[in-house]
DNA sequence: TTGTATGCGTTATCAG
DNA sequence: CTGATAACGCATACAA
């Protein structure tokens, strides 16, 4: 636990000199510097980031706020991959990442600004927050630089990163239309999520372009849940036997549809084509492997961190970043059988 | 950015009094306290954890060091689930978690002790480290309280959390033996991992108990890799057609075996029984669903954090924790066909 | 080129 | 019950 003081004493100089020598200032005798460096090494000195941050008013630390980072939601590795991207990006940029441990109970006790200020983070990346989360308003109102993932909201100090959900949905739908499908249903996530609205928009757009009348009964809410989707899909297929394809706003929901189809004795993809969204790891492993719109989750995280740091440095004025998705054709889609 | 000073000024008292009032000391007039609290609220005050840590010499922060927290290794959610457990546990205990962003290049520049001291963490949890990682020695040598996950090493300030790998392997093997199998192969992970040795030990133990001679040609190295396992399994099944069951030291490797079996036209589980280890999310989704030894990954993380904090508080003398595993029978194992 | 003094925001000691 | 003062480890303006 050697401090700058110990080095100063050992080297017979003042702490000032040590500080400057170690931080590469030019106005220090090279002999002195080498001597100090040697001693520092000997003593296994490493600067106390706390003290430094305190005096410099700069922590080089970013907070990560993940709603409900717990047992649930482990099934899709979305969160984790984003996190890896964030971590790598911050590493490249010389920042550290601190995980905000919070939950609804704690949120009531401490405001967003308090949480952030307490830990003296320079900015925060926020993931998995619902649109109706009370914290969201605080985020916007606070002047803490923040980057939201998949929530398109901007403020003076707030930016976001997302993928092109609308175009992604269009790719999925075009794929189905090209395969001759016309009675295409959609299992969407909750309305609360912006991505749901975007994906619905893409769905409608393609229908319109293909001159297919939009049927609102064809769009049901799967709440981003596998089980819920299984239920609604079962009902949907029951009520509308003419449906030959389903576009799902997430892979997890698509997996629910697959289960529903199996229960009804449907053979996939011959009797029903299914397209998912996300390309979670499971997508390639379910039976049959899922055709889906792949999001580059790692990249989302990487760009989010980059955007945040750019914002901190006043380098980014747009405060948003939209990434491309792409279609992965596996085995849950097939040309329409006549 | 209100500080304790601002409050003191606004309340017309000294900073000392503010500090004590806010920290719940008894020796402060209740009237003064309420007044101070009001002002604090008004000013949206929250204490600067940095300053506090500096003077108290206590950061309430724990570091998490994950080897290669990047794109690779995302396939199994092991790391992530452990992390969730750590996060929750630390939240319960009032600690924060900071992610150490490190890689081999950075490790060369900065020692473990330096890394830890720099960030002033009170302790570190280490996950996914190989036994031959040069950092490991540093961990042991440093006096930084550390908890290793799945590396059974103890030191004055070093403890570990693991699951009962030997017994887990025994359960897997007993299951196969009970099904009548006698020619049971094993695909193990790399020798570098302690868990591999433990699992091998369990494998041998059960063979011995069942009075089956151990055949060293039946044990091959799958390097914890799906692809490598597919290769070695293919060769194994080629050379030893008498084998009717394979115990794999990880689910990922078991998935490789499943692929190999498919290539050979084997029907699972009729022609070959397969047992995995870990119970990663994919295990339930591969075709057919994998019989495996489940580890409670979340719990591993939870206990690791708990152990670390206990160690910090001098509460734990044993410095180790072993968790139970359990067998999950799915559809890759069946009674031996005669 | 080097040293002295000051301050970052907080808590602890001790005197009043 | 309250306040002045020192201290934590470091960086920096200013003086020498």
XYZ file of C-alpha atoms (C1' of nucleotides) in Angstrom:
708
model
C 0.000 0.000 0.000
C 2.777 2.383 -0.830
C 1.658 5.937 -1.383
C 3.238 8.797 -3.179
C 4.528 9.930 0.174
C 6.488 6.786 0.790
C 8.185 7.181 -2.533
C 8.973 10.788 -1.825
C 10.554 9.855 1.435
C 12.535 7.018 -0.038
C 13.742 9.158 -2.896
C 14.418 12.157 -0.767
C 12.256 14.443 -2.826
C 8.877 16.061 -2.383
C 5.599 14.473 -3.275
C 5.172 17.071 -5.963
C 8.216 15.858 -7.762
C 7.121 12.290 -7.476
C 3.733 13.117 -8.876
C 5.205 14.954 -11.794
C 7.877 12.395 -12.450
C 5.375 9.559 -12.553
C 2.914 11.438 -14.678
C 5.464 12.203 -17.317
C 5.812 15.928 -16.895
C 8.736 17.393 -18.752
C 9.959 19.708 -16.057
C 11.703 17.073 -14.052
C 15.288 15.973 -14.173
C 15.665 12.697 -15.987
C 17.929 11.374 -13.295
C 15.391 12.152 -10.643
C 12.703 10.598 -12.729
C 14.486 7.309 -13.249
C 15.319 7.133 -9.593
C 11.715 7.760 -8.634
C 10.468 5.254 -11.137
C 12.792 2.641 -9.772
C 11.660 3.191 -6.249
C 8.042 3.182 -7.329
C 8.554 -0.176 -8.951
C 10.341 -1.525 -5.929
C 7.575 -0.473 -3.645
C 4.982 -1.847 -6.043
C 3.404 1.520 -6.087
C 0.185 2.113 -7.927
C -1.719 5.333 -7.689
C -4.886 5.451 -5.667
C -7.531 6.093 -8.272
C -9.905 7.319 -5.594
C -7.666 10.117 -4.460
C -6.809 11.021 -7.982
C -10.426 11.119 -9.043
C -11.300 13.246 -6.095
C -8.804 15.930 -6.881
C -9.118 15.777 -10.639
C -12.867 15.531 -10.541
C -12.701 12.783 -13.134
C -13.292 9.155 -12.367
C -12.916 7.455 -15.724
C -15.755 5.287 -14.685
C -19.026 4.515 -16.325
C -22.039 2.931 -14.685
C -24.117 0.172 -16.155
C -27.723 -0.010 -15.139
C -29.479 -3.186 -16.154
C -33.085 -3.533 -15.156
C -33.568 -6.800 -13.401
C -30.126 -8.248 -13.743
C -31.093 -11.418 -11.996
C -32.085 -15.020 -12.351
C -34.784 -14.310 -14.865
C -33.839 -13.197 -18.308
C -30.830 -15.412 -18.341
C -32.302 -17.494 -21.078
C -31.429 -15.183 -23.834
C -27.881 -14.039 -23.772
C -28.782 -10.675 -25.171
C -27.925 -8.741 -22.053
C -24.669 -10.532 -21.614
C -23.451 -10.006 -25.138
C -24.253 -6.333 -24.989
C -22.326 -6.179 -21.784
C -19.294 -7.803 -23.344
C -19.372 -5.184 -26.056
C -19.590 -2.408 -23.515
C -16.771 -3.870 -21.523
C -14.451 -4.200 -24.485
C -15.263 -0.761 -25.754
C -14.641 0.885 -22.420
C -11.417 -1.021 -22.049
C -10.250 0.380 -25.349
C -11.184 3.856 -24.229
C -9.568 3.636 -20.829
C -12.705 3.579 -18.786
C -13.868 1.251 -16.084
C -17.290 -0.178 -15.661
C -19.227 -0.335 -12.457
C -22.402 -2.331 -12.173
C -25.250 -0.502 -10.575
C -26.967 -2.897 -8.308
C -30.499 -1.744 -8.209
C -34.010 -3.023 -8.154
C -37.421 -1.547 -7.770
C -37.178 -1.397 -4.028
C -33.896 0.413 -4.102
C -35.054 2.751 -6.814
C -37.677 4.081 -4.503
C -35.092 5.065 -1.983
C -32.561 6.603 -4.269
C -33.004 8.749 -7.314
C -31.112 8.138 -10.490
C -29.065 11.253 -10.032
C -28.234 10.283 -6.490
C -27.188 6.820 -7.495
C -24.949 8.142 -10.209
C -23.510 10.992 -8.243
C -22.824 8.835 -5.282
C -20.624 6.596 -7.315
C -19.238 9.530 -9.209
C -19.623 7.916 -12.577
C -19.123 10.149 -15.543
C -21.982 8.606 -17.416
C -24.359 5.689 -17.450
C -25.443 3.086 -19.937
C -28.946 1.827 -19.455
C -30.226 -1.455 -20.705
C -33.446 -3.369 -20.571
C -35.502 -0.563 -19.162
C -39.197 -0.547 -19.856
C -40.732 2.565 -21.226
C -42.927 2.969 -18.187
C -40.101 2.622 -15.711
C -40.274 5.605 -13.386
C -36.528 5.843 -13.556
C -36.667 6.727 -17.209
C -38.040 10.176 -16.568
C -35.372 10.755 -13.984
C -32.770 9.798 -16.527
C -33.982 12.394 -18.950
C -34.373 15.050 -16.293
C -31.036 14.464 -14.661
C -28.083 16.015 -16.342
C -26.058 12.837 -16.088
C -24.794 11.811 -19.493
C -26.644 8.639 -20.336
C -26.957 6.297 -23.249
C -30.073 4.215 -23.585
C -30.122 0.924 -25.367
C -33.185 0.311 -27.500
C -35.088 3.295 -26.200
C -35.166 6.098 -28.682
C -35.062 9.111 -26.468
C -32.802 12.065 -26.678
C -32.059 14.890 -24.321
C -29.277 17.322 -23.776
C -27.201 14.628 -22.186
C -29.109 11.587 -23.282
C -28.495 9.532 -26.357
C -29.377 6.062 -27.533
C -28.224 3.106 -29.542
C -30.569 0.794 -31.306
C -30.773 -1.324 -34.395
C -32.981 -0.670 -37.361
C -35.983 -2.487 -36.028
C -38.334 -1.273 -38.690
C -36.123 -2.361 -41.515
C -35.421 -5.614 -39.748
C -39.110 -6.346 -39.623
C -39.337 -5.475 -43.281
C -36.625 -7.956 -44.148
C -38.424 -10.659 -42.250
C -41.692 -9.891 -43.946
C -40.200 -9.564 -47.420
C -38.656 -12.963 -46.956
C -42.056 -14.446 -46.175
C -43.751 -12.599 -49.005
C -41.106 -13.758 -51.432
C -41.937 -17.258 -50.345
C -45.486 -16.622 -51.441
C -47.087 -16.138 -48.044
C -49.912 -13.649 -47.812
C -51.718 -14.518 -44.623
C -48.981 -13.534 -42.261
C -49.588 -12.995 -38.579
C -47.378 -11.191 -36.117
C -46.658 -11.916 -32.500
C -45.464 -8.680 -31.051
C -43.849 -7.725 -27.743
C -45.484 -5.396 -25.300
C -46.577 -1.959 -26.533
C -44.464 -0.415 -23.831
C -41.348 -1.205 -25.781
C -40.488 1.106 -28.604
C -38.975 -1.753 -30.530
C -42.391 -3.374 -30.662
C -43.858 -0.372 -32.372
C -41.033 -0.175 -34.854
C -41.320 -3.795 -35.744
C -45.049 -3.484 -36.179
C -44.490 -0.543 -38.461
C -42.166 -2.608 -40.617
C -44.725 -5.382 -40.699
C -47.427 -3.047 -41.928
C -45.168 -1.361 -44.428
C -44.380 -4.568 -46.244
C -47.994 -5.646 -46.257
C -48.937 -2.363 -47.822
C -46.201 -2.566 -50.419
C -47.423 -6.036 -51.300
C -50.978 -4.753 -51.425
C -52.132 -7.032 -48.689
C -54.825 -5.632 -46.449
C -53.761 -5.300 -42.861
C -55.842 -7.456 -40.569
C -55.615 -6.331 -36.997
C -56.681 -9.718 -35.739
C -53.464 -11.075 -37.121
C -51.397 -9.122 -34.629
C -51.327 -10.438 -31.091
C -49.368 -9.673 -27.973
C -46.812 -12.238 -26.848
C -45.342 -9.990 -24.159
C -41.807 -11.084 -25.104
C -42.578 -14.306 -23.291
C -42.145 -17.794 -24.625
C -45.072 -19.185 -22.735
C -47.439 -16.353 -23.411
C -46.595 -16.601 -27.089
C -47.329 -20.269 -27.126
C -50.764 -19.564 -25.750
C -51.656 -16.747 -28.073
C -50.221 -18.564 -31.068
C -52.348 -21.589 -30.284
C -55.427 -19.460 -30.191
C -54.457 -17.553 -33.285
C -53.923 -20.684 -35.329
C -57.180 -22.055 -34.058
C -59.176 -19.018 -35.061
C -57.383 -18.327 -38.293
C -56.476 -21.555 -40.025
C -55.677 -19.569 -43.153
C -52.500 -18.222 -41.586
C -49.419 -19.747 -43.200
C -46.669 -17.686 -41.615
C -45.929 -15.860 -38.383
C -43.444 -13.109 -37.804
C -42.374 -12.887 -34.180
C -40.812 -9.837 -32.592
C -38.346 -11.973 -30.649
C -36.784 -15.392 -30.871
C -38.097 -16.347 -27.492
C -41.615 -15.701 -28.701
C -40.876 -17.593 -31.895
C -39.906 -20.538 -29.743
C -43.296 -20.333 -28.129
C -44.879 -20.428 -31.555
C -42.846 -23.484 -32.462
C -44.202 -25.229 -29.403
C -47.745 -24.211 -30.245
C -47.338 -25.494 -33.770
C -46.061 -28.786 -32.482
C -49.037 -29.113 -30.198
C -51.348 -28.589 -33.110
C -49.460 -31.217 -35.053
C -48.175 -28.700 -37.580
C -45.039 -29.550 -39.407
C -42.612 -26.688 -39.674
C -41.862 -25.164 -42.108
C -44.215 -27.006 -44.445
C -47.415 -26.132 -42.599
C -46.256 -22.890 -41.047
C -43.330 -20.556 -41.593
C -41.901 -18.753 -38.595
C -39.438 -15.885 -38.395
C -37.972 -14.609 -35.171
C -35.984 -11.581 -34.153
C -32.677 -11.180 -32.270
C -30.776 -14.323 -33.144
C -30.178 -15.451 -29.615
C -27.935 -18.450 -29.190
C -30.876 -20.774 -28.804
C -32.215 -19.800 -32.214
C -29.732 -22.016 -34.000
C -30.478 -24.938 -31.708
C -34.207 -25.193 -31.479
C -35.880 -27.742 -33.662
C -36.032 -26.784 -36.426
C -33.403 -24.033 -36.359
C -35.019 -20.661 -36.445
C -34.989 -18.248 -39.331
C -34.501 -14.862 -37.735
C -33.380 -11.270 -37.944
C -29.988 -11.086 -36.331
C -28.960 -8.170 -34.214
C -25.306 -7.637 -33.488
C -25.661 -7.498 -29.741
C -21.984 -7.160 -29.065
C -21.813 -4.235 -31.433
C -24.759 -2.574 -29.745
C -22.838 -2.576 -26.512
C -19.643 -1.514 -28.147
C -21.256 1.446 -29.849
C -23.207 2.437 -26.776
C -20.044 2.800 -24.763
C -18.345 4.615 -27.584
C -21.230 7.009 -27.944
C -21.249 7.755 -24.260
C -17.574 8.569 -24.159
C -17.907 10.678 -27.267
C -20.705 12.577 -25.608
C -18.573 13.095 -22.531
C -15.890 14.563 -24.684
C -18.312 16.708 -26.609
C -17.467 14.850 -29.763
C -20.845 13.572 -30.726
C -23.663 15.895 -31.542
C -26.162 13.457 -32.953
C -26.392 11.442 -29.778
C -27.777 8.406 -31.529
C -26.594 5.427 -33.427
C -28.575 2.955 -35.439
C -27.083 -0.384 -36.356
C -28.017 -2.681 -39.181
C -29.623 -6.057 -38.776
C -29.584 -8.953 -41.148
C -31.691 -11.910 -42.087
C -30.517 -15.407 -41.266
C -32.415 -18.051 -43.116
C -32.504 -21.341 -41.269
C -35.197 -23.958 -41.363
C -38.435 -22.511 -40.083
C -39.382 -20.827 -43.343
C -40.309 -22.401 -46.644
C -42.117 -21.474 -49.822
C -45.858 -21.615 -49.468
C -47.261 -25.036 -50.310
C -50.264 -24.909 -52.602
C -23.481 18.597 -7.081
C -24.230 19.773 -3.589
C -21.577 18.909 -1.060
C -21.679 18.642 2.651
C -20.308 22.147 2.766
C -23.237 23.630 0.926
C -25.581 22.039 3.378
C -23.580 23.301 6.302
C -23.726 26.795 4.957
C -27.425 26.651 4.217
C -28.188 25.236 7.626
C -25.845 27.536 9.445
C -23.972 24.729 11.098
C -20.580 23.139 10.672
C -19.800 20.326 8.273
C -19.128 18.114 11.228
C -22.664 18.449 12.399
C -24.022 17.801 8.953
C -21.960 14.674 8.639
C -23.134 13.378 11.962
C -26.722 14.335 11.411
C -26.865 12.566 8.096
C -25.079 9.497 9.349
C -27.481 8.983 12.170
C -25.234 9.752 15.100
C -27.099 10.121 18.342
C -25.266 13.139 19.637
C -27.108 15.643 17.531
C -30.190 17.632 18.364
C -33.252 16.229 16.664
C -34.304 19.655 15.533
C -30.955 20.273 13.935
C -31.099 16.892 12.327
C -34.482 17.348 10.724
C -33.486 20.740 9.474
C -30.320 19.374 7.947
C -32.144 16.475 6.428
C -34.630 18.800 4.833
C -31.973 20.929 3.305
C -30.115 17.878 2.109
C -33.211 16.679 0.351
C -33.841 20.062 -1.153
C -30.343 20.271 -2.502
C -30.562 16.698 -3.778
C -27.483 15.922 -1.812
C -25.842 12.579 -2.035
C -22.520 11.849 -0.433
C -19.467 11.494 -2.577
C -18.500 7.895 -2.139
C -14.996 8.635 -3.343
C -14.251 11.099 -0.598
C -15.844 8.883 1.951
C -13.885 5.870 0.866
C -10.706 7.825 0.924
C -11.024 8.894 4.488
C -12.648 5.752 5.795
C -10.264 3.536 3.912
C -13.190 1.379 2.909
C -14.687 1.346 -0.526
C -17.444 -1.219 -0.247
C -16.460 -2.304 -3.673
C -15.515 -5.669 -5.030
C -13.804 -6.364 -8.316
C -14.806 -9.026 -10.772
C -12.128 -10.469 -12.954
C -13.386 -12.618 -15.780
C -10.823 -14.083 -18.095
C -11.752 -13.274 -21.629
C -15.034 -11.557 -21.072
C -15.617 -11.045 -24.746
C -17.327 -12.259 -27.843
C -16.250 -15.835 -27.378
C -17.698 -17.867 -24.581
C -21.036 -16.234 -24.943
C -22.571 -19.477 -26.039
C -22.982 -20.898 -22.669
C -24.532 -18.530 -20.210
C -22.469 -19.917 -17.382
C -20.443 -16.781 -16.857
C -23.460 -14.573 -17.005
C -25.503 -16.536 -14.528
C -22.661 -16.601 -12.071
C -22.384 -12.887 -12.491
C -26.048 -12.391 -11.739
C -25.592 -14.333 -8.551
C -22.608 -12.239 -7.577
C -24.458 -9.058 -8.331
C -27.481 -9.978 -6.274
C -25.408 -11.197 -3.392
C -23.318 -8.056 -3.273
C -26.433 -5.950 -3.478
C -27.790 -7.710 -0.441
C -24.543 -7.112 1.377
C -24.226 -3.474 0.450
C -21.300 -3.801 -1.878
C -20.785 -2.574 -5.386
C -19.233 -4.464 -8.218
C -16.670 -3.152 -10.594
C -15.701 -5.056 -13.689
C -12.004 -5.385 -14.224
C -11.344 -4.870 -17.820
C -8.294 -6.870 -18.537
C -6.778 -9.060 -21.152
C -3.476 -10.743 -21.683
C -1.874 -7.628 -23.073
C -2.929 -5.527 -20.136
C -1.962 -8.173 -17.664
C 1.607 -7.842 -18.790
C 1.634 -4.183 -17.950
C -0.067 -4.315 -14.624
C 0.176 -6.801 -11.839
C -2.838 -8.212 -10.110
C -2.051 -6.318 -6.960
C -1.642 -3.109 -8.854
C -4.891 -3.554 -10.664
C -6.730 -4.201 -7.461
C -5.048 -1.531 -5.440
C -5.515 1.049 -8.083
C -9.224 0.612 -7.969
C -9.167 0.203 -4.238
C -11.386 -2.802 -4.250
C -11.664 -4.660 -0.994
C -11.557 -7.999 -2.677
C -11.825 -9.731 -5.997
C -13.834 -12.571 -7.433
C -12.121 -14.453 -10.190
C -13.870 -16.491 -12.782
C -12.896 -18.522 -15.780
C -9.217 -18.449 -15.108
C -7.122 -21.250 -16.465
C -4.824 -23.026 -14.120
C -1.791 -21.961 -16.106
C -2.736 -18.299 -16.191
C 0.270 -16.322 -14.952
C -2.105 -14.136 -12.999
C -3.082 -17.015 -10.790
C 0.233 -17.062 -9.004
C -0.005 -13.354 -8.466
C -3.411 -13.822 -6.958
C -2.115 -16.258 -4.422
C 0.973 -14.203 -3.661
C -0.845 -10.921 -3.336
C -2.548 -10.313 -0.071
C -5.713 -9.112 -1.763
C -8.676 -11.079 -0.526
C -9.803 -13.155 -3.466
C -12.336 -15.832 -4.172
C -11.743 -18.188 -7.043
C -14.535 -19.887 -8.854
C -13.870 -23.504 -9.756
C -10.216 -23.394 -8.861
C -9.530 -25.145 -5.624
C -6.753 -23.084 -4.186
C -6.487 -21.628 -0.773
C -4.186 -19.075 0.742
C -4.261 -16.739 3.660
C -6.556 -14.447 1.766
C -7.680 -16.730 -0.983
C -10.706 -18.942 -0.976
C -12.809 -20.693 -3.556
C -16.261 -21.808 -4.466
C -16.962 -24.845 -6.528
C -19.498 -27.571 -6.907
C -19.009 -31.184 -6.053
C -17.609 -32.197 -9.375
C -16.517 -35.610 -8.294
C -19.888 -36.541 -6.917
C -21.561 -34.995 -9.923
C -19.589 -37.276 -12.177
C -20.542 -40.175 -9.964
C -24.211 -39.388 -10.320
C -23.880 -39.267 -14.072
C -22.062 -42.574 -14.147
C -24.379 -44.310 -11.706
C -27.269 -43.265 -13.880
C -25.646 -44.910 -16.865
C -24.680 -48.011 -14.939
C -28.184 -48.341 -13.593
C -29.346 -48.313 -17.159
C -27.161 -51.320 -17.772
C -24.305 -49.657 -19.603
C -20.845 -51.027 -19.018
C -18.784 -49.740 -21.892
C -18.871 -46.102 -20.947
C -16.487 -43.582 -22.444
C -15.691 -40.140 -21.158
C -14.988 -36.935 -22.999
C -13.107 -34.791 -20.582
C -12.062 -31.140 -20.601
C -8.478 -30.023 -20.570
C -6.200 -31.339 -17.832
C -5.414 -27.785 -16.886
C -8.786 -27.465 -15.274
C -9.159 -28.932 -11.853
C -12.774 -29.720 -12.540
C -11.630 -32.111 -15.248
C -9.578 -34.090 -12.810
C -12.401 -34.223 -10.316
C -14.854 -35.424 -12.869
C -12.455 -38.057 -14.075
C -12.015 -39.226 -10.522
C -15.752 -39.639 -10.155
C -15.856 -41.540 -13.407
C -13.218 -43.972 -12.243
C -14.743 -44.365 -8.825
C -18.053 -45.565 -10.169
C -16.401 -47.919 -12.606
C -14.468 -49.434 -9.765
C -17.525 -49.761 -7.564
C -19.279 -51.520 -10.422
C -16.264 -53.729 -10.939
C -15.694 -52.514 -14.438
C -12.094 -52.337 -15.530
C -10.945 -48.862 -16.390
C -9.911 -48.565 -19.997
C -7.763 -45.533 -20.613
C -8.603 -45.527 -24.288
C -12.145 -44.709 -23.308
C -11.147 -41.314 -21.973
C -10.416 -38.649 -24.552
C -9.814 -34.924 -24.447
C -12.545 -32.690 -25.805
C -10.902 -29.472 -24.620
C -14.272 -28.084 -23.489
C -14.956 -27.448 -27.146
C -18.002 -28.511 -29.080
C -16.139 -28.976 -32.305
C -13.161 -30.766 -30.832
C -15.506 -33.099 -29.023
C -17.327 -33.906 -32.195
C -14.045 -34.918 -33.770
C -12.775 -37.041 -30.939
C -16.175 -38.620 -30.407
C -16.346 -39.597 -34.036
C -12.981 -41.266 -33.797
C -13.821 -42.890 -30.503
C -17.033 -44.408 -31.795
C -15.204 -45.575 -34.874
C -12.487 -47.349 -32.954
C -14.654 -48.690 -30.169
C -18.033 -49.743 -31.513
C -18.692 -51.514 -28.246
C -19.228 -48.205 -26.473
C -22.869 -47.632 -25.583
C -22.651 -44.516 -23.466
C -20.542 -41.401 -23.140
C -20.179 -39.157 -20.159
C -19.113 -35.643 -21.119
C -17.518 -33.179 -18.755
C -19.544 -30.333 -20.198
C -22.776 -29.802 -22.074
C -21.002 -28.069 -24.898
C -18.882 -31.160 -25.392
C -21.961 -33.341 -25.144
C -23.455 -31.317 -27.958
C -20.420 -32.169 -30.015
C -20.991 -35.818 -29.277
C -24.592 -35.507 -30.351
C -23.428 -34.131 -33.667
C -20.908 -36.917 -34.070
C -23.550 -39.511 -33.329
C -25.837 -37.991 -35.899
C -23.090 -38.112 -38.477
C -22.600 -41.779 -37.803
C -26.310 -42.316 -38.132
C -26.705 -43.276 -34.506
C -30.064 -42.827 -32.964
C -29.974 -41.259 -29.544
C -30.599 -42.526 -26.948
C -31.283 -45.991 -28.398
C -27.849 -46.472 -29.932
C -25.901 -44.280 -27.581
C -26.566 -42.686 -24.237
C -25.020 -39.305 -23.535
C -24.736 -37.363 -20.293
C -23.456 -33.812 -20.086
C -22.401 -31.523 -17.289
C -23.430 -27.968 -16.347
C -27.003 -27.744 -17.568
C -26.501 -24.713 -19.731
C -29.622 -23.231 -21.264
C -28.983 -24.963 -24.538
C -29.045 -28.366 -22.885
C -32.816 -28.409 -22.726
C -33.117 -27.336 -26.342
C -30.778 -29.501 -28.300
C -32.246 -32.463 -30.050
C -32.809 -34.620 -28.144
C -32.769 -32.696 -24.870
C -29.675 -33.494 -22.922
C -29.482 -35.515 -19.753
C -26.990 -33.688 -17.608
C -25.578 -32.831 -14.219
C -26.929 -29.439 -13.293
C -24.830 -26.895 -11.520
C -26.543 -24.013 -9.826
C -24.574 -21.287 -11.533
C -26.444 -18.463 -9.912
C -25.793 -19.954 -6.535
C -22.114 -20.311 -7.278
C -21.937 -16.589 -7.854
C -24.080 -15.816 -4.875
C -21.954 -17.894 -2.546
C -18.711 -16.592 -3.987
C -19.652 -13.039 -3.171
C -20.883 -14.051 0.233
C -17.700 -15.920 0.981
C -15.591 -12.971 -0.051
C -17.441 -10.574 2.191
C -17.293 -13.051 5.047
C -13.573 -13.306 4.547
C -13.270 -9.533 4.572
C -15.071 -9.459 7.862
C -13.015 -12.269 9.287
C -16.113 -14.373 9.591
C -15.124 -17.320 7.481
C -12.222 -19.504 8.426
C -12.716 -22.332 6.025
C -12.424 -20.162 2.959
C -14.194 -22.619 0.741
C -17.629 -23.634 -0.219
C -18.764 -26.633 -2.133
C -22.199 -26.715 -3.673
C -24.267 -29.713 -4.616
C -25.149 -30.687 -8.148
C -28.024 -32.765 -9.313
C -28.916 -35.047 -12.138
C -31.476 -33.978 -14.700
C -32.734 -36.845 -16.792
C -33.868 -35.732 -20.201
C -33.806 -37.722 -23.390
C -30.260 -38.621 -24.259
C -30.067 -41.572 -21.937
C -31.925 -44.863 -22.108
C -31.606 -48.379 -20.761
C -29.133 -50.465 -22.683
C -30.763 -52.303 -25.596
C -29.786 -55.938 -25.755
C 14.293 21.792 -11.787
C 12.179 21.343 -7.233
C 9.441 22.386 -3.002
C 5.487 24.669 -0.297
C 0.905 25.249 0.283
C -3.751 24.360 -0.835
C -7.796 21.844 -1.897
C -10.920 17.852 -3.552
C -15.363 15.909 0.035
C -15.657 13.365 3.694
C -15.075 11.448 8.543
C -12.674 11.316 13.119
C -10.588 13.401 17.117
C -10.919 16.291 20.587
C -12.008 20.362 22.828
C -15.648 23.408 24.131
C -24.834 18.936 21.625
C -21.534 21.466 18.388
C -17.383 23.177 15.975
C -12.450 23.663 14.671
C -8.939 20.994 12.827
C -6.537 17.240 10.878
C -6.333 13.557 7.821
C -7.047 10.295 3.587
C -3.743 10.342 -1.322
C -3.125 12.950 -4.902
C -2.494 17.057 -8.281
C -1.467 21.811 -9.129
C -0.666 27.020 -8.747
C 2.805 29.407 -7.286
C 7.159 30.425 -5.215
C 11.966 29.574 -4.939
